[in-house]
């Protein structure tokens, strides 16, 4: 005896999906990115990075480039 296969009653629409994100789905990652970028650009607040001169030099160079 052969098994019957189930088919969809209606074909799936081929148009683009209409997906809406809540406002916080973009706001929270953006806020986290800005907070981390602020810590990187202000080496006085980033105490762990203050001990390595290479990282400090890189941060200073990034600040100079962004100031232009």
mmCIF file with all atom_site columns, N, CA and C in Angstrom, residues 2-42:
data_model
loop_
_atom_site.group_PDB
_atom_site.id
_atom_site.type_symbol
_atom_site.label_atom_id
_atom_site.label_alt_id
_atom_site.label_comp_id
_atom_site.label_asym_id
_atom_site.label_entity_id
_atom_site.label_seq_id
_atom_site.pdbx_PDB_ins_code
_atom_site.Cartn_x
_atom_site.Cartn_y
_atom_site.Cartn_z
_atom_site.occupancy
_atom_site.B_iso_or_equiv
_atom_site.pdbx_formal_charge
_atom_site.auth_seq_id
_atom_site.auth_comp_id
_atom_site.auth_asym_id
_atom_site.auth_atom_id
_atom_site.pdbx_PDB_model_num
ATOM 1   N N  . UNK A 1 2  ? 0.627  2.156  -0.866 1.00 0.00 ? 2  UNK A N  1
ATOM 2   C CA . UNK A 1 2  ? 1.463  3.348  -0.958 1.00 0.00 ? 2  UNK A CA 1
ATOM 3   C C  . UNK A 1 2  ? 0.935  4.438  -0.018 1.00 0.00 ? 2  UNK A C  1
ATOM 4   N N  . UNK A 1 3  ? 1.862  5.243  0.493  1.00 0.00 ? 3  UNK A N  1
ATOM 5   C CA . UNK A 1 3  ? 1.485  6.318  1.418  1.00 0.00 ? 3  UNK A CA 1
ATOM 6   C C  . UNK A 1 3  ? 1.139  7.574  0.630  1.00 0.00 ? 3  UNK A C  1
ATOM 7   N N  . UNK A 1 4  ? 0.117  8.251  1.095  1.00 0.00 ? 4  UNK A N  1
ATOM 8   C CA . UNK A 1 4  ? -0.278 9.489  0.442  1.00 0.00 ? 4  UNK A CA 1
ATOM 9   C C  . UNK A 1 4  ? 0.607  10.634 0.929  1.00 0.00 ? 4  UNK A C  1
ATOM 10  N N  . UNK A 1 5  ? 0.976  11.520 0.024  1.00 0.00 ? 5  UNK A N  1
ATOM 11  C CA . UNK A 1 5  ? 1.767  12.691 0.410  1.00 0.00 ? 5  UNK A CA 1
ATOM 12  C C  . UNK A 1 5  ? 0.827  13.875 0.595  1.00 0.00 ? 5  UNK A C  1
ATOM 13  N N  . UNK A 1 6  ? 1.166  14.709 1.544  1.00 0.00 ? 6  UNK A N  1
ATOM 14  C CA . UNK A 1 6  ? 0.350  15.879 1.811  1.00 0.00 ? 6  UNK A CA 1
ATOM 15  C C  . UNK A 1 6  ? 0.865  17.048 0.976  1.00 0.00 ? 6  UNK A C  1
ATOM 16  N N  . UNK A 1 7  ? -0.028 17.729 0.335  1.00 0.00 ? 7  UNK A N  1
ATOM 17  C CA . UNK A 1 7  ? 0.343  18.903 -0.454 1.00 0.00 ? 7  UNK A CA 1
ATOM 18  C C  . UNK A 1 7  ? -0.274 20.136 0.185  1.00 0.00 ? 7  UNK A C  1
ATOM 19  N N  . UNK A 1 8  ? 0.312  21.287 -0.104 1.00 0.00 ? 8  UNK A N  1
ATOM 20  C CA . UNK A 1 8  ? -0.229 22.538 0.434  1.00 0.00 ? 8  UNK A CA 1
ATOM 21  C C  . UNK A 1 8  ? -1.548 22.864 -0.270 1.00 0.00 ? 8  UNK A C  1
ATOM 22  N N  . UNK A 1 9  ? -2.538 23.323 0.484  1.00 0.00 ? 9  UNK A N  1
ATOM 23  C CA . UNK A 1 9  ? -3.814 23.648 -0.145 1.00 0.00 ? 9  UNK A CA 1
ATOM 24  C C  . UNK A 1 9  ? -3.709 24.884 -1.039 1.00 0.00 ? 9  UNK A C  1
ATOM 25  N N  . UNK A 1 10 ? -2.848 25.842 -0.653 1.00 0.00 ? 10 UNK A N  1
ATOM 26  C CA . UNK A 1 10 ? -2.687 27.060 -1.441 1.00 0.00 ? 10 UNK A CA 1
ATOM 27  C C  . UNK A 1 10 ? -1.204 27.244 -1.729 1.00 0.00 ? 10 UNK A C  1
ATOM 28  N N  . UNK A 1 11 ? -0.864 27.631 -2.943 1.00 0.00 ? 11 UNK A N  1
ATOM 29  C CA . UNK A 1 11 ? 0.557  27.855 -3.222 1.00 0.00 ? 11 UNK A CA 1
ATOM 30  C C  . UNK A 1 11 ? 1.078  29.079 -2.467 1.00 0.00 ? 11 UNK A C  1
ATOM 31  N N  . UNK A 1 12 ? 2.336  29.016 -2.071 1.00 0.00 ? 12 UNK A N  1
ATOM 32  C CA . UNK A 1 12 ? 2.951  30.125 -1.343 1.00 0.00 ? 12 UNK A CA 1
ATOM 33  C C  . UNK A 1 12 ? 3.092  31.330 -2.271 1.00 0.00 ? 12 UNK A C  1
ATOM 34  N N  . UNK A 1 13 ? 2.854  32.541 -1.745 1.00 0.00 ? 13 UNK A N  1
ATOM 35  C CA . UNK A 1 13 ? 2.998  33.723 -2.589 1.00 0.00 ? 13 UNK A CA 1
ATOM 36  C C  . UNK A 1 13 ? 4.471  33.935 -2.962 1.00 0.00 ? 13 UNK A C  1
ATOM 37  N N  . UNK A 1 14 ? 4.712  34.396 -4.184 1.00 0.00 ? 14 UNK A N  1
ATOM 38  C CA . UNK A 1 14 ? 6.072  34.574 -4.667 1.00 0.00 ? 14 UNK A CA 1
ATOM 39  C C  . UNK A 1 14 ? 6.594  35.984 -4.427 1.00 0.00 ? 14 UNK A C  1
ATOM 40  N N  . UNK A 1 15 ? 5.779  36.873 -3.917 1.00 0.00 ? 15 UNK A N  1
ATOM 41  C CA . UNK A 1 15 ? 6.218  38.244 -3.659 1.00 0.00 ? 15 UNK A CA 1
ATOM 42  C C  . UNK A 1 15 ? 7.152  38.320 -2.470 1.00 0.00 ? 15 UNK A C  1
ATOM 43  N N  . UNK A 1 16 ? 7.735  39.508 -2.245 1.00 0.00 ? 16 UNK A N  1
ATOM 44  C CA . UNK A 1 16 ? 8.639  39.693 -1.111 1.00 0.00 ? 16 UNK A CA 1
ATOM 45  C C  . UNK A 1 16 ? 7.902  39.582 0.212  1.00 0.00 ? 16 UNK A C  1
ATOM 46  N N  . UNK A 1 17 ? 8.608  39.175 1.194  1.00 0.00 ? 17 UNK A N  1
ATOM 47  C CA . UNK A 1 17 ? 8.016  39.029 2.520  1.00 0.00 ? 17 UNK A CA 1
ATOM 48  C C  . UNK A 1 17 ? 7.848  40.404 3.160  1.00 0.00 ? 17 UNK A C  1
ATOM 49  N N  . UNK A 1 18 ? 6.734  40.617 3.788  1.00 0.00 ? 18 UNK A N  1
ATOM 50  C CA . UNK A 1 18 ? 6.460  41.882 4.460  1.00 0.00 ? 18 UNK A CA 1
ATOM 51  C C  . UNK A 1 18 ? 6.747  41.701 5.946  1.00 0.00 ? 18 UNK A C  1
ATOM 52  N N  . UNK A 1 19 ? 8.023  41.864 6.307  1.00 0.00 ? 19 UNK A N  1
ATOM 53  C CA . UNK A 1 19 ? 8.439  41.679 7.688  1.00 0.00 ? 19 UNK A CA 1
ATOM 54  C C  . UNK A 1 19 ? 8.758  43.041 8.277  1.00 0.00 ? 19 UNK A C  1
ATOM 55  N N  . UNK A 1 20 ? 8.155  43.337 9.401  1.00 0.00 ? 20 UNK A N  1
ATOM 56  C CA . UNK A 1 20 ? 8.411  44.605 10.081 1.00 0.00 ? 20 UNK A CA 1
ATOM 57  C C  . UNK A 1 20 ? 9.117  44.321 11.397 1.00 0.00 ? 20 UNK A C  1
ATOM 58  N N  . UNK A 1 21 ? 10.213 45.034 11.608 1.00 0.00 ? 21 UNK A N  1
ATOM 59  C CA . UNK A 1 21 ? 10.957 44.890 12.852 1.00 0.00 ? 21 UNK A CA 1
ATOM 60  C C  . UNK A 1 21 ? 10.476 45.925 13.860 1.00 0.00 ? 21 UNK A C  1
ATOM 61  N N  . UNK A 1 22 ? 10.480 45.585 15.128 1.00 0.00 ? 22 UNK A N  1
ATOM 62  C CA . UNK A 1 22 ? 10.161 46.599 16.135 1.00 0.00 ? 22 UNK A CA 1
ATOM 63  C C  . UNK A 1 22 ? 11.287 47.626 16.194 1.00 0.00 ? 22 UNK A C  1
ATOM 64  N N  . UNK A 1 23 ? 11.003 48.791 16.747 1.00 0.00 ? 23 UNK A N  1
ATOM 65  C CA . UNK A 1 23 ? 11.970 49.888 16.760 1.00 0.00 ? 23 UNK A CA 1
ATOM 66  C C  . UNK A 1 23 ? 13.235 49.516 17.520 1.00 0.00 ? 23 UNK A C  1
ATOM 67  N N  . UNK A 1 24 ? 13.099 48.693 18.554 1.00 0.00 ? 24 UNK A N  1
ATOM 68  C CA . UNK A 1 24 ? 14.255 48.356 19.370 1.00 0.00 ? 24 UNK A CA 1
ATOM 69  C C  . UNK A 1 24 ? 15.170 47.344 18.708 1.00 0.00 ? 24 UNK A C  1
ATOM 70  N N  . UNK A 1 25 ? 14.700 46.681 17.667 1.00 0.00 ? 25 UNK A N  1
ATOM 71  C CA . UNK A 1 25 ? 15.535 45.709 16.957 1.00 0.00 ? 25 UNK A CA 1
ATOM 72  C C  . UNK A 1 25 ? 16.680 46.400 16.220 1.00 0.00 ? 25 UNK A C  1
ATOM 73  N N  . UNK A 1 26 ? 16.516 47.647 15.879 1.00 0.00 ? 26 UNK A N  1
ATOM 74  C CA . UNK A 1 26 ? 17.593 48.428 15.283 1.00 0.00 ? 26 UNK A CA 1
ATOM 75  C C  . UNK A 1 26 ? 18.251 49.347 16.296 1.00 0.00 ? 26 UNK A C  1
ATOM 76  N N  . UNK A 1 27 ? 17.478 49.843 17.253 1.00 0.00 ? 27 UNK A N  1
ATOM 77  C CA . UNK A 1 27 ? 18.017 50.817 18.214 1.00 0.00 ? 27 UNK A CA 1
ATOM 78  C C  . UNK A 1 27 ? 19.022 50.180 19.175 1.00 0.00 ? 27 UNK A C  1
ATOM 79  N N  . UNK A 1 28 ? 18.750 48.995 19.676 1.00 0.00 ? 28 UNK A N  1
ATOM 80  C CA . UNK A 1 28 ? 19.651 48.378 20.653 1.00 0.00 ? 28 UNK A CA 1
ATOM 81  C C  . UNK A 1 28 ? 21.012 47.993 20.073 1.00 0.00 ? 28 UNK A C  1
ATOM 82  N N  . UNK A 1 29 ? 21.086 47.347 18.905 1.00 0.00 ? 29 UNK A N  1
ATOM 83  C CA . UNK A 1 29 ? 22.415 47.088 18.343 1.00 0.00 ? 29 UNK A CA 1
ATOM 84  C C  . UNK A 1 29 ? 23.162 48.371 17.983 1.00 0.00 ? 29 UNK A C  1
ATOM 85  N N  . UNK A 1 30 ? 22.444 49.378 17.530 1.00 0.00 ? 30 UNK A N  1
ATOM 86  C CA . UNK A 1 30 ? 23.089 50.654 17.219 1.00 0.00 ? 30 UNK A CA 1
ATOM 87  C C  . UNK A 1 30 ? 23.635 51.301 18.476 1.00 0.00 ? 30 UNK A C  1
ATOM 88  N N  . UNK A 1 31 ? 22.879 51.266 19.546 1.00 0.00 ? 31 UNK A N  1
ATOM 89  C CA . UNK A 1 31 ? 23.333 51.828 20.817 1.00 0.00 ? 31 UNK A CA 1
ATOM 90  C C  . UNK A 1 31 ? 24.553 51.075 21.344 1.00 0.00 ? 31 UNK A C  1
ATOM 91  N N  . UNK A 1 32 ? 24.554 49.760 21.235 1.00 0.00 ? 32 UNK A N  1
ATOM 92  C CA . UNK A 1 32 ? 25.699 48.968 21.682 1.00 0.00 ? 32 UNK A CA 1
ATOM 93  C C  . UNK A 1 32 ? 26.935 49.276 20.843 1.00 0.00 ? 32 UNK A C  1
ATOM 94  N N  . UNK A 1 33 ? 26.762 49.429 19.532 1.00 0.00 ? 33 UNK A N  1
ATOM 95  C CA . UNK A 1 33 ? 27.886 49.761 18.658 1.00 0.00 ? 33 UNK A CA 1
ATOM 96  C C  . UNK A 1 33 ? 28.464 51.118 19.011 1.00 0.00 ? 33 UNK A C  1
ATOM 97  N N  . UNK A 1 34 ? 27.614 52.102 19.231 1.00 0.00 ? 34 UNK A N  1
ATOM 98  C CA . UNK A 1 34 ? 28.085 53.445 19.582 1.00 0.00 ? 34 UNK A CA 1
ATOM 99  C C  . UNK A 1 34 ? 28.796 53.431 20.930 1.00 0.00 ? 34 UNK A C  1
ATOM 100 N N  . UNK A 1 35 ? 28.283 52.683 21.888 1.00 0.00 ? 35 UNK A N  1
ATOM 101 C CA . UNK A 1 35 ? 28.927 52.608 23.201 1.00 0.00 ? 35 UNK A CA 1
ATOM 102 C C  . UNK A 1 35 ? 30.312 51.972 23.101 1.00 0.00 ? 35 UNK A C  1
ATOM 103 N N  . UNK A 1 36 ? 30.445 50.893 22.342 1.00 0.00 ? 36 UNK A N  1
ATOM 104 C CA . UNK A 1 36 ? 31.750 50.257 22.173 1.00 0.00 ? 36 UNK A CA 1
ATOM 105 C C  . UNK A 1 36 ? 32.705 51.141 21.389 1.00 0.00 ? 36 UNK A C  1
ATOM 106 N N  . UNK A 1 37 ? 32.200 51.832 20.381 1.00 0.00 ? 37 UNK A N  1
ATOM 107 C CA . UNK A 1 37 ? 33.042 52.743 19.616 1.00 0.00 ? 37 UNK A CA 1
ATOM 108 C C  . UNK A 1 37 ? 33.532 53.891 20.482 1.00 0.00 ? 37 UNK A C  1
ATOM 109 N N  . UNK A 1 38 ? 32.687 54.379 21.374 1.00 0.00 ? 38 UNK A N  1
ATOM 110 C CA . UNK A 1 38 ? 33.090 55.444 22.291 1.00 0.00 ? 38 UNK A CA 1
ATOM 111 C C  . UNK A 1 38 ? 34.184 54.963 23.233 1.00 0.00 ? 38 UNK A C  1
ATOM 112 N N  . UNK A 1 39 ? 34.075 53.740 23.717 1.00 0.00 ? 39 UNK A N  1
ATOM 113 C CA . UNK A 1 39 ? 35.121 53.199 24.586 1.00 0.00 ? 39 UNK A CA 1
ATOM 114 C C  . UNK A 1 39 ? 36.447 53.034 23.851 1.00 0.00 ? 39 UNK A C  1
ATOM 115 N N  . UNK A 1 40 ? 36.384 52.659 22.597 1.00 0.00 ? 40 UNK A N  1
ATOM 116 C CA . UNK A 1 40 ? 37.608 52.485 21.825 1.00 0.00 ? 40 UNK A CA 1
ATOM 117 C C  . UNK A 1 40 ? 38.260 53.833 21.531 1.00 0.00 ? 40 UNK A C  1
ATOM 118 N N  . UNK A 1 41 ? 37.464 54.825 21.204 1.00 0.00 ? 41 UNK A N  1
ATOM 119 C CA . UNK A 1 41 ? 38.010 56.123 20.833 1.00 0.00 ? 41 UNK A CA 1
ATOM 120 C C  . UNK A 1 41 ? 38.457 56.953 22.024 1.00 0.00 ? 41 UNK A C  1
ATOM 121 N N  . UNK A 1 42 ? 38.014 56.604 23.222 1.00 0.00 ? 42 UNK A N  1
ATOM 122 C CA . UNK A 1 42 ? 38.428 57.327 24.413 1.00 0.00 ? 42 UNK A CA 1
ATOM 123 C C  . UNK A 1 42 ? 39.258 56.386 25.280 1.00 0.00 ? 42 UNK A C  1
#
